[in-house]
């Protein structure tokens, strides 16, 4: 729990600080006086005032942050002080200051995706298992051992890249043109005609529903118990089991079953060690199982040996892919919001701080690359959400400025106050729905 909270706090701190720095940076360039830059809301815990008179603060409630600007200059102030007030700035300057926060989040996401491309990530190769006969993939001719190399003419190197390129077609429907290299080394294009899918938080895997699944990994020996039958047979950590008894290319479950069924009986076992096959003989020790029956055990811990690829790009490719991934994610988010409005996507997909904290902890446990990818995704979400034309959000202010540009003068204060109350009610309802969904997932 503590680890999850720490991962969540770091994520929130980075994303909110970057958002507010966007507002701050452009406001300073426009000559606006900044009174306070706060990470968090509520009581100020730590504060420091810089030479420009800006108070930098960390506040008690870490679920947000703000930049407090001088909105209106005091009476009898000098012309210079009047010029530093936000409301006295031009329409273009005010719009730029408001737009800078969401844009900063989108820029951060692009930089994080770029960093992942430059650093490289180790991911499962997109090698497919045999699709179930009734699935769309089977009807399209996919076979065991097919390796996906491109989706709709977009090259892919790994399973996660293939899933990302397939995401829009899987959720919204349409044709996906998939180039594969077969197990025999030939290149083929296969076409999937996909129907729009229902998206639920606990729903099934849409790739698997279409029949596209990773090939089962080979059993990998991760840990050997001292004195066990495996050690006595000469097995080593890192050995990959490619044959056992009469089984060829067995799954992990098949290996366990075969061993359990041959207590005290010698079994030939062939493993890949440093790329070369090695054949040994292992005799499972007879032990009592949970039901009292005698079963065989060899004292090893089995893991999964997925074929892996290192996905890494050069600077310009990484930057281009980072920007493209950010734009695609933002567009996909908007499409999903639109489908929620029309009822095509369940409102149960709306998540709040509890779910985000859970994902922060899960990705941080997986590794730095997964955590950075999570930060990029949430940063895009914050940017898109704040651009929605809802009063109280940055997008709502931009909407007012557009109206002001059309009218040639600011909207009346009465309209502004009424719209802000509506916006506050909408945000409160959205937050209530998010918390309801969060706690529903916790208790179901």
GROMACS .gro file of C-alpha atoms in nm:
model
  444
    1UNK     CA    1   0.000   0.000   0.000
    2UNK     CA    2   0.278   0.244   0.093
    3UNK     CA    3   0.457   0.170  -0.235
    4UNK     CA    4   0.135   0.235  -0.432
    5UNK     CA    5   0.073   0.564  -0.252
    6UNK     CA    6   0.431   0.674  -0.315
    7UNK     CA    7   0.409   0.587  -0.686
    8UNK     CA    8   0.077   0.776  -0.707
    9UNK     CA    9   0.216   1.081  -0.524
   10UNK     CA   10   0.519   1.098  -0.754
   11UNK     CA   11   0.301   1.062  -1.065
   12UNK     CA   12   0.057   1.328  -0.949
   13UNK     CA   13   0.334   1.563  -0.843
   14UNK     CA   14   0.516   1.538  -1.177
   15UNK     CA   15   0.204   1.574  -1.394
   16UNK     CA   16   0.045   1.859  -1.199
   17UNK     CA   17   0.370   2.049  -1.163
   18UNK     CA   18   0.434   2.027  -1.537
   19UNK     CA   19   0.078   2.144  -1.613
   20UNK     CA   20   0.108   2.444  -1.383
   21UNK     CA   21   0.457   2.522  -1.510
   22UNK     CA   22   0.301   2.561  -1.854
   23UNK     CA   23   0.064   2.829  -1.723
   24UNK     CA   24   0.345   2.989  -1.522
   25UNK     CA   25   0.599   2.999  -1.803
   26UNK     CA   26   0.368   3.164  -2.057
   27UNK     CA   27   0.222   3.401  -1.797
   28UNK     CA   28   0.572   3.520  -1.708
   29UNK     CA   29   0.653   3.572  -2.077
   30UNK     CA   30   0.336   3.778  -2.109
   31UNK     CA   31   0.434   3.997  -1.815
   32UNK     CA   32   0.170   3.873  -1.568
   33UNK     CA   33   0.256   3.895  -1.199
   34UNK     CA   34   0.251   3.550  -1.037
   35UNK     CA   35   0.150   3.558  -0.671
   36UNK     CA   36   0.181   3.188  -0.587
   37UNK     CA   37   0.278   2.859  -0.748
   38UNK     CA   38   0.140   2.573  -0.537
   39UNK     CA   39   0.167   2.197  -0.569
   40UNK     CA   40  -0.140   2.077  -0.381
   41UNK     CA   41  -0.440   2.255  -0.232
   42UNK     CA   42  -0.532   2.368   0.117
   43UNK     CA   43  -0.297   2.466   0.397
   44UNK     CA   44   0.051   2.565   0.285
   45UNK     CA   45   0.312   2.335   0.439
   46UNK     CA   46   0.631   2.470   0.280
   47UNK     CA   47   0.681   2.807   0.114
   48UNK     CA   48   0.957   3.017  -0.038
   49UNK     CA   49   0.937   3.356  -0.208
   50UNK     CA   50   1.166   3.425  -0.504
   51UNK     CA   51   1.311   3.757  -0.620
   52UNK     CA   52   1.012   3.819  -0.847
   53UNK     CA   53   0.776   3.811  -0.548
   54UNK     CA   54   0.630   3.471  -0.640
   55UNK     CA   55   0.557   3.237  -0.350
   56UNK     CA   56   0.647   2.874  -0.426
   57UNK     CA   57   0.447   2.640  -0.202
   58UNK     CA   58   0.370   2.278  -0.123
   59UNK     CA   59   0.020   2.241   0.022
   60UNK     CA   60  -0.152   1.977   0.232
   61UNK     CA   61  -0.390   1.815  -0.020
   62UNK     CA   62  -0.182   1.661  -0.304
   63UNK     CA   63  -0.473   1.612  -0.548
   64UNK     CA   64  -0.404   1.913  -0.765
   65UNK     CA   65  -0.218   2.240  -0.783
   66UNK     CA   66  -0.256   2.595  -0.905
   67UNK     CA   67  -0.087   2.913  -1.021
   68UNK     CA   68  -0.234   3.221  -0.855
   69UNK     CA   69  -0.194   3.528  -1.073
   70UNK     CA   70  -0.274   3.893  -1.018
   71UNK     CA   71  -0.616   3.909  -1.184
   72UNK     CA   72  -0.695   4.276  -1.126
   73UNK     CA   73  -0.458   4.545  -1.006
   74UNK     CA   74  -0.554   4.732  -0.684
   75UNK     CA   75  -0.708   5.077  -0.701
   76UNK     CA   76  -0.463   5.367  -0.735
   77UNK     CA   77  -0.197   5.127  -0.871
   78UNK     CA   78   0.061   5.247  -1.118
   79UNK     CA   79   0.036   5.193  -1.491
   80UNK     CA   80   0.306   4.930  -1.463
   81UNK     CA   81   0.110   4.738  -1.198
   82UNK     CA   82  -0.205   4.766  -1.410
   83UNK     CA   83  -0.016   4.618  -1.703
   84UNK     CA   84   0.089   4.313  -1.497
   85UNK     CA   85  -0.271   4.210  -1.418
   86UNK     CA   86  -0.401   3.905  -1.606
   87UNK     CA   87  -0.738   4.060  -1.692
   88UNK     CA   88  -0.568   4.359  -1.852
   89UNK     CA   89  -0.378   4.142  -2.098
   90UNK     CA   90  -0.487   4.104  -2.459
   91UNK     CA   91  -0.726   3.828  -2.560
   92UNK     CA   92  -0.447   3.640  -2.740
   93UNK     CA   93  -0.220   3.657  -2.434
   94UNK     CA   94  -0.491   3.535  -2.196
   95UNK     CA   95  -0.576   3.252  -2.435
   96UNK     CA   96  -0.210   3.152  -2.463
   97UNK     CA   97  -0.170   3.146  -2.083
   98UNK     CA   98  -0.478   2.925  -2.037
   99UNK     CA   99  -0.387   2.694  -2.326
  100UNK     CA  100  -0.030   2.648  -2.198
  101UNK     CA  101  -0.126   2.408  -1.915
  102UNK     CA  102  -0.290   2.136  -2.127
  103UNK     CA  103  -0.028   2.181  -2.399
  104UNK     CA  104   0.244   2.128  -2.137
  105UNK     CA  105   0.089   1.793  -2.046
  106UNK     CA  106   0.078   1.688  -2.410
  107UNK     CA  107   0.439   1.798  -2.459
  108UNK     CA  108   0.541   1.602  -2.149
  109UNK     CA  109   0.370   1.290  -2.285
  110UNK     CA  110   0.551   1.326  -2.618
  111UNK     CA  111   0.885   1.366  -2.436
  112UNK     CA  112   0.820   1.058  -2.220
  113UNK     CA  113   0.728   0.846  -2.523
  114UNK     CA  114   1.039   0.980  -2.698
  115UNK     CA  115   1.255   0.883  -2.400
  116UNK     CA  116   1.115   0.529  -2.408
  117UNK     CA  117   1.197   0.501  -2.778
  118UNK     CA  118   1.553   0.624  -2.723
  119UNK     CA  119   1.623   0.409  -2.417
  120UNK     CA  120   1.467   0.098  -2.566
  121UNK     CA  121   1.238  -0.155  -2.403
  122UNK     CA  122   1.251  -0.534  -2.393
  123UNK     CA  123   0.912  -0.666  -2.508
  124UNK     CA  124   0.753  -0.993  -2.629
  125UNK     CA  125   0.773  -1.045  -3.004
  126UNK     CA  126   0.437  -1.043  -3.186
  127UNK     CA  127   0.438  -1.418  -3.261
  128UNK     CA  128   0.086  -1.564  -3.265
  129UNK     CA  129  -0.068  -1.880  -3.133
  130UNK     CA  130  -0.311  -2.080  -3.346
  131UNK     CA  131  -0.643  -1.889  -3.342
  132UNK     CA  132  -0.957  -2.073  -3.222
  133UNK     CA  133  -1.153  -2.199  -3.525
  134UNK     CA  134  -1.459  -1.976  -3.476
  135UNK     CA  135  -1.270  -1.647  -3.444
  136UNK     CA  136  -1.224  -1.370  -3.699
  137UNK     CA  137  -0.850  -1.436  -3.711
  138UNK     CA  138  -0.900  -1.801  -3.801
  139UNK     CA  139  -1.139  -1.705  -4.081
  140UNK     CA  140  -0.880  -1.456  -4.210
  141UNK     CA  141  -0.621  -1.733  -4.235
  142UNK     CA  142  -0.394  -1.660  -3.939
  143UNK     CA  143  -0.183  -1.957  -3.830
  144UNK     CA  144   0.037  -2.056  -3.539
  145UNK     CA  145   0.381  -1.898  -3.569
  146UNK     CA  146   0.270  -1.594  -3.771
  147UNK     CA  147   0.472  -1.290  -3.664
  148UNK     CA  148   0.305  -0.952  -3.711
  149UNK     CA  149   0.535  -0.704  -3.888
  150UNK     CA  150   0.292  -0.421  -3.970
  151UNK     CA  151  -0.066  -0.308  -3.910
  152UNK     CA  152  -0.231  -0.087  -4.173
  153UNK     CA  153   0.117  -0.019  -4.318
  154UNK     CA  154   0.256   0.089  -3.979
  155UNK     CA  155   0.563  -0.124  -3.894
  156UNK     CA  156   0.556  -0.298  -3.556
  157UNK     CA  157   0.834  -0.475  -3.373
  158UNK     CA  158   0.662  -0.611  -3.063
  159UNK     CA  159   0.334  -0.739  -2.926
  160UNK     CA  160   0.259  -0.413  -2.746
  161UNK     CA  161   0.312  -0.213  -3.066
  162UNK     CA  162   0.080  -0.449  -3.254
  163UNK     CA  163  -0.187  -0.412  -2.985
  164UNK     CA  164  -0.161  -0.034  -3.000
  165UNK     CA  165  -0.195  -0.021  -3.378
  166UNK     CA  166  -0.496  -0.256  -3.356
  167UNK     CA  167  -0.670  -0.064  -3.077
  168UNK     CA  168  -0.884   0.169  -3.287
  169UNK     CA  169  -1.009  -0.106  -3.519
  170UNK     CA  170  -1.080  -0.338  -3.226
  171UNK     CA  171  -1.289  -0.081  -3.039
  172UNK     CA  172  -1.456   0.111  -3.323
  173UNK     CA  173  -1.471  -0.160  -3.588
  174UNK     CA  174  -1.334  -0.161  -3.941
  175UNK     CA  175  -1.077  -0.340  -4.150
  176UNK     CA  176  -0.725  -0.408  -4.026
  177UNK     CA  177  -0.459  -0.503  -4.280
  178UNK     CA  178  -0.195  -0.709  -4.102
  179UNK     CA  179   0.133  -0.811  -4.259
  180UNK     CA  180   0.287  -1.128  -4.113
  181UNK     CA  181   0.590  -1.345  -4.158
  182UNK     CA  182   0.481  -1.708  -4.139
  183UNK     CA  183   0.663  -1.985  -3.953
  184UNK     CA  184   0.808  -2.091  -4.291
  185UNK     CA  185   0.953  -1.744  -4.351
  186UNK     CA  186   0.703  -1.619  -4.610
  187UNK     CA  187   0.535  -1.279  -4.597
  188UNK     CA  188   0.156  -1.253  -4.625
  189UNK     CA  189  -0.107  -0.985  -4.576
  190UNK     CA  190  -0.413  -1.093  -4.383
  191UNK     CA  191  -0.725  -0.880  -4.342
  192UNK     CA  192  -0.949  -0.868  -4.038
  193UNK     CA  193  -1.303  -0.729  -4.069
  194UNK     CA  194  -1.384  -0.624  -3.712
  195UNK     CA  195  -1.711  -0.517  -3.556
  196UNK     CA  196  -1.735  -0.244  -3.286
  197UNK     CA  197  -1.678  -0.400  -2.945
  198UNK     CA  198  -1.837  -0.326  -2.611
  199UNK     CA  199  -1.575  -0.179  -2.377
  200UNK     CA  200  -1.608  -0.266  -2.010
  201UNK     CA  201  -1.352  -0.219  -1.729
  202UNK     CA  202  -1.354  -0.592  -1.653
  203UNK     CA  203  -1.429  -0.693  -2.011
  204UNK     CA  204  -1.250  -0.958  -2.211
  205UNK     CA  205  -0.930  -0.904  -2.408
  206UNK     CA  206  -1.041  -0.768  -2.748
  207UNK     CA  207  -0.732  -0.908  -2.922
  208UNK     CA  208  -0.805  -1.254  -2.784
  209UNK     CA  209  -1.173  -1.220  -2.882
  210UNK     CA  210  -1.059  -1.161  -3.239
  211UNK     CA  211  -0.838  -1.470  -3.214
  212UNK     CA  212  -0.504  -1.291  -3.191
  213UNK     CA  213  -0.303  -1.427  -2.898
  214UNK     CA  214   0.064  -1.460  -2.820
  215UNK     CA  215   0.211  -1.802  -2.881
  216UNK     CA  216   0.243  -1.998  -2.557
  217UNK     CA  217   0.587  -1.946  -2.402
  218UNK     CA  218   0.827  -2.233  -2.357
  219UNK     CA  219   0.884  -2.346  -1.995
  220UNK     CA  220   1.186  -2.172  -1.844
  221UNK     CA  221   1.366  -2.305  -1.537
  222UNK     CA  222   1.398  -2.006  -1.305
  223UNK     CA  223   1.501  -2.158  -0.974
  224UNK     CA  224   1.633  -2.498  -0.863
  225UNK     CA  225   1.585  -2.637  -0.513
  226UNK     CA  226   1.916  -2.764  -0.367
  227UNK     CA  227   1.914  -3.143  -0.338
  228UNK     CA  228   1.607  -3.180  -0.557
  229UNK     CA  229   1.569  -3.415  -0.852
  230UNK     CA  230   1.627  -3.128  -1.096
  231UNK     CA  231   1.965  -3.039  -0.944
  232UNK     CA  232   2.062  -3.407  -0.932
  233UNK     CA  233   1.980  -3.442  -1.302
  234UNK     CA  234   2.205  -3.147  -1.389
  235UNK     CA  235   1.939  -2.888  -1.472
  236UNK     CA  236   2.043  -2.521  -1.445
  237UNK     CA  237   1.874  -2.185  -1.406
  238UNK     CA  238   1.791  -2.047  -1.751
  239UNK     CA  239   1.738  -2.385  -1.917
  240UNK     CA  240   1.442  -2.386  -2.158
  241UNK     CA  241   1.248  -2.713  -2.173
  242UNK     CA  242   1.187  -2.821  -2.534
  243UNK     CA  243   1.106  -3.191  -2.474
  244UNK     CA  244   1.007  -3.410  -2.181
  245UNK     CA  245   0.935  -3.781  -2.206
  246UNK     CA  246   0.718  -3.821  -2.514
  247UNK     CA  247   0.623  -3.450  -2.522
  248UNK     CA  248   0.771  -3.217  -2.783
  249UNK     CA  249   0.759  -2.839  -2.725
  250UNK     CA  250   0.543  -2.886  -2.413
  251UNK     CA  251   0.365  -2.605  -2.228
  252UNK     CA  252   0.445  -2.535  -1.864
  253UNK     CA  253   0.123  -2.708  -1.756
  254UNK     CA  254   0.210  -3.013  -1.965
  255UNK     CA  255   0.555  -3.029  -1.803
  256UNK     CA  256   0.405  -3.017  -1.453
  257UNK     CA  257   0.147  -3.286  -1.536
  258UNK     CA  258   0.407  -3.515  -1.695
  259UNK     CA  259   0.637  -3.487  -1.394
  260UNK     CA  260   0.355  -3.547  -1.146
  261UNK     CA  261   0.247  -3.860  -1.335
  262UNK     CA  262   0.597  -4.016  -1.332
  263UNK     CA  263   0.695  -4.026  -0.965
  264UNK     CA  264   1.009  -4.239  -0.927
  265UNK     CA  265   1.031  -4.304  -1.303
  266UNK     CA  266   1.322  -4.176  -1.515
  267UNK     CA  267   1.222  -3.916  -1.776
  268UNK     CA  268   1.439  -3.791  -2.062
  269UNK     CA  269   1.438  -3.411  -2.067
  270UNK     CA  270   1.585  -3.191  -2.341
  271UNK     CA  271   1.663  -2.829  -2.266
  272UNK     CA  272   1.812  -2.540  -2.459
  273UNK     CA  273   2.124  -2.418  -2.281
  274UNK     CA  274   2.317  -2.128  -2.434
  275UNK     CA  275   2.131  -2.193  -2.759
  276UNK     CA  276   2.226  -2.563  -2.784
  277UNK     CA  277   2.006  -2.864  -2.697
  278UNK     CA  278   2.116  -3.072  -2.397
  279UNK     CA  279   1.946  -3.404  -2.310
  280UNK     CA  280   1.943  -3.524  -1.949
  281UNK     CA  281   1.750  -3.779  -1.743
  282UNK     CA  282   1.546  -3.666  -1.444
  283UNK     CA  283   1.373  -3.894  -1.193
  284UNK     CA  284   1.091  -3.712  -1.010
  285UNK     CA  285   1.089  -3.764  -0.633
  286UNK     CA  286   0.770  -3.924  -0.502
  287UNK     CA  287   0.578  -3.693  -0.266
  288UNK     CA  288   0.227  -3.674  -0.123
  289UNK     CA  289   0.001  -3.430  -0.303
  290UNK     CA  290  -0.270  -3.212  -0.151
  291UNK     CA  291  -0.526  -3.491  -0.190
  292UNK     CA  292  -0.294  -3.754  -0.041
  293UNK     CA  293  -0.208  -3.915  -0.374
  294UNK     CA  294   0.156  -3.975  -0.467
  295UNK     CA  295   0.290  -3.735  -0.727
  296UNK     CA  296   0.630  -3.658  -0.874
  297UNK     CA  297   0.828  -3.339  -0.810
  298UNK     CA  298   1.171  -3.234  -0.936
  299UNK     CA  299   1.221  -2.919  -0.725
  300UNK     CA  300   1.233  -2.648  -0.990
  301UNK     CA  301   1.036  -2.325  -1.040
  302UNK     CA  302   0.907  -2.280  -1.394
  303UNK     CA  303   0.877  -1.946  -1.567
  304UNK     CA  304   0.783  -1.828  -1.916
  305UNK     CA  305   1.030  -1.797  -2.202
  306UNK     CA  306   0.867  -1.555  -2.445
  307UNK     CA  307   1.067  -1.464  -2.757
  308UNK     CA  308   1.173  -1.107  -2.677
  309UNK     CA  309   1.278  -0.813  -2.893
  310UNK     CA  310   1.446  -0.487  -2.796
  311UNK     CA  311   1.240  -0.198  -2.932
  312UNK     CA  312   1.467   0.103  -2.977
  313UNK     CA  313   1.469   0.394  -3.222
  314UNK     CA  314   1.702   0.680  -3.312
  315UNK     CA  315   1.649   1.037  -3.195
  316UNK     CA  316   1.434   1.162  -3.481
  317UNK     CA  317   1.235   0.839  -3.514
  318UNK     CA  318   1.174   0.839  -3.137
  319UNK     CA  319   1.063   1.202  -3.143
  320UNK     CA  320   0.831   1.143  -3.438
  321UNK     CA  321   0.684   0.834  -3.277
  322UNK     CA  322   0.648   1.016  -2.945
  323UNK     CA  323   0.450   1.298  -3.105
  324UNK     CA  324   0.243   1.053  -3.312
  325UNK     CA  325   0.166   0.837  -3.006
  326UNK     CA  326   0.056   1.145  -2.811
  327UNK     CA  327  -0.172   1.269  -3.090
  328UNK     CA  328  -0.320   0.922  -3.144
  329UNK     CA  329  -0.381   0.875  -2.770
  330UNK     CA  330  -0.549   1.216  -2.742
  331UNK     CA  331  -0.770   1.144  -3.043
  332UNK     CA  332  -0.860   0.800  -2.912
  333UNK     CA  333  -0.951   0.953  -2.574
  334UNK     CA  334  -1.182   1.203  -2.743
  335UNK     CA  335  -1.346   0.926  -2.945
  336UNK     CA  336  -1.409   0.723  -2.632
  337UNK     CA  337  -1.559   1.027  -2.458
  338UNK     CA  338  -1.787   1.077  -2.757
  339UNK     CA  339  -1.895   0.714  -2.745
  340UNK     CA  340  -1.970   0.752  -2.374
  341UNK     CA  341  -2.198   1.046  -2.453
  342UNK     CA  342  -2.383   0.842  -2.716
  343UNK     CA  343  -2.403   0.539  -2.486
  344UNK     CA  344  -2.179   0.314  -2.699
  345UNK     CA  345  -1.921   0.295  -2.419
  346UNK     CA  346  -2.016   0.230  -2.058
  347UNK     CA  347  -1.972   0.511  -1.803
  348UNK     CA  348  -1.815   0.245  -1.581
  349UNK     CA  349  -1.493   0.314  -1.772
  350UNK     CA  350  -1.460   0.652  -1.599
  351UNK     CA  351  -1.184   0.612  -1.341
  352UNK     CA  352  -1.083   0.826  -1.045
  353UNK     CA  353  -0.786   0.868  -0.811
  354UNK     CA  354  -0.822   0.523  -0.652
  355UNK     CA  355  -0.790   0.337  -0.983
  356UNK     CA  356  -0.514   0.568  -1.103
  357UNK     CA  357  -0.322   0.508  -0.779
  358UNK     CA  358  -0.364   0.131  -0.825
  359UNK     CA  359  -0.228   0.145  -1.180
  360UNK     CA  360   0.058   0.370  -1.064
  361UNK     CA  361   0.160   0.105  -0.812
  362UNK     CA  362   0.121  -0.184  -1.058
  363UNK     CA  363   0.327  -0.021  -1.333
  364UNK     CA  364   0.597   0.091  -1.089
  365UNK     CA  365   0.633  -0.269  -0.970
  366UNK     CA  366   0.669  -0.392  -1.330
  367UNK     CA  367   0.956  -0.154  -1.400
  368UNK     CA  368   1.062   0.198  -1.491
  369UNK     CA  369   0.958   0.170  -1.857
  370UNK     CA  370   0.603   0.064  -1.765
  371UNK     CA  371   0.579   0.346  -1.510
  372UNK     CA  372   0.699   0.607  -1.762
  373UNK     CA  373   0.443   0.477  -2.014
  374UNK     CA  374   0.174   0.513  -1.745
  375UNK     CA  375   0.285   0.873  -1.674
  376UNK     CA  376   0.266   0.956  -2.045
  377UNK     CA  377  -0.084   0.810  -2.075
  378UNK     CA  378  -0.216   1.000  -1.771
  379UNK     CA  379  -0.047   1.319  -1.890
  380UNK     CA  380  -0.236   1.293  -2.220
  381UNK     CA  381  -0.560   1.231  -2.029
  382UNK     CA  382  -0.505   1.541  -1.813
  383UNK     CA  383  -0.430   1.750  -2.120
  384UNK     CA  384  -0.739   1.631  -2.308
  385UNK     CA  385  -0.969   1.660  -2.006
  386UNK     CA  386  -0.860   2.018  -1.939
  387UNK     CA  387  -0.927   2.116  -2.300
  388UNK     CA  388  -1.293   2.014  -2.282
  389UNK     CA  389  -1.525   2.319  -2.314
  390UNK     CA  390  -1.652   2.285  -1.957
  391UNK     CA  391  -1.661   2.597  -1.736
  392UNK     CA  392  -1.402   2.581  -1.454
  393UNK     CA  393  -1.161   2.391  -1.684
  394UNK     CA  394  -0.902   2.550  -1.912
  395UNK     CA  395  -1.116   2.456  -2.211
  396UNK     CA  396  -1.408   2.640  -2.056
  397UNK     CA  397  -1.203   2.960  -2.028
  398UNK     CA  398  -1.094   2.919  -2.390
  399UNK     CA  399  -1.460   2.881  -2.487
  400UNK     CA  400  -1.536   3.213  -2.315
  401UNK     CA  401  -1.248   3.378  -2.499
  402UNK     CA  402  -1.379   3.251  -2.833
  403UNK     CA  403  -1.719   3.401  -2.749
  404UNK     CA  404  -1.544   3.723  -2.648
  405UNK     CA  405  -1.362   3.731  -2.982
  406UNK     CA  406  -1.691   3.686  -3.172
  407UNK     CA  407  -1.881   3.944  -2.962
  408UNK     CA  408  -1.597   4.191  -2.952
  409UNK     CA  409  -1.628   4.223  -2.574
  410UNK     CA  410  -1.616   3.994  -2.267
  411UNK     CA  411  -1.925   3.796  -2.175
  412UNK     CA  412  -2.135   3.951  -1.896
  413UNK     CA  413  -2.038   3.861  -1.539
  414UNK     CA  414  -2.386   3.719  -1.483
  415UNK     CA  415  -2.338   3.469  -1.767
  416UNK     CA  416  -1.993   3.383  -1.639
  417UNK     CA  417  -2.116   3.315  -1.285
  418UNK     CA  418  -2.406   3.100  -1.405
  419UNK     CA  419  -2.188   2.895  -1.638
  420UNK     CA  420  -1.928   2.842  -1.366
  421UNK     CA  421  -2.195   2.704  -1.133
  422UNK     CA  422  -2.303   2.465  -1.408
  423UNK     CA  423  -1.944   2.366  -1.472
  424UNK     CA  424  -1.882   2.307  -1.102
  425UNK     CA  425  -2.190   2.085  -1.085
  426UNK     CA  426  -2.073   1.886  -1.390
  427UNK     CA  427  -1.726   1.836  -1.243
  428UNK     CA  428  -1.872   1.734  -0.907
  429UNK     CA  429  -2.095   1.480  -1.082
  430UNK     CA  430  -1.802   1.346  -1.285
  431UNK     CA  431  -1.587   1.314  -0.973
  432UNK     CA  432  -1.871   1.141  -0.791
  433UNK     CA  433  -1.909   0.893  -1.079
  434UNK     CA  434  -1.533   0.832  -1.082
  435UNK     CA  435  -1.523   0.759  -0.709
  436UNK     CA  436  -1.831   0.536  -0.736
  437UNK     CA  437  -1.665   0.334  -1.013
  438UNK     CA  438  -1.339   0.316  -0.817
  439UNK     CA  439  -1.500   0.177  -0.505
  440UNK     CA  440  -1.728  -0.054  -0.704
  441UNK     CA  441  -1.417  -0.216  -0.850
  442UNK     CA  442  -1.264  -0.247  -0.503
  443UNK     CA  443  -1.562  -0.427  -0.354
  444UNK     CA  444  -1.670  -0.647  -0.647
   0.00000   0.00000   0.00000
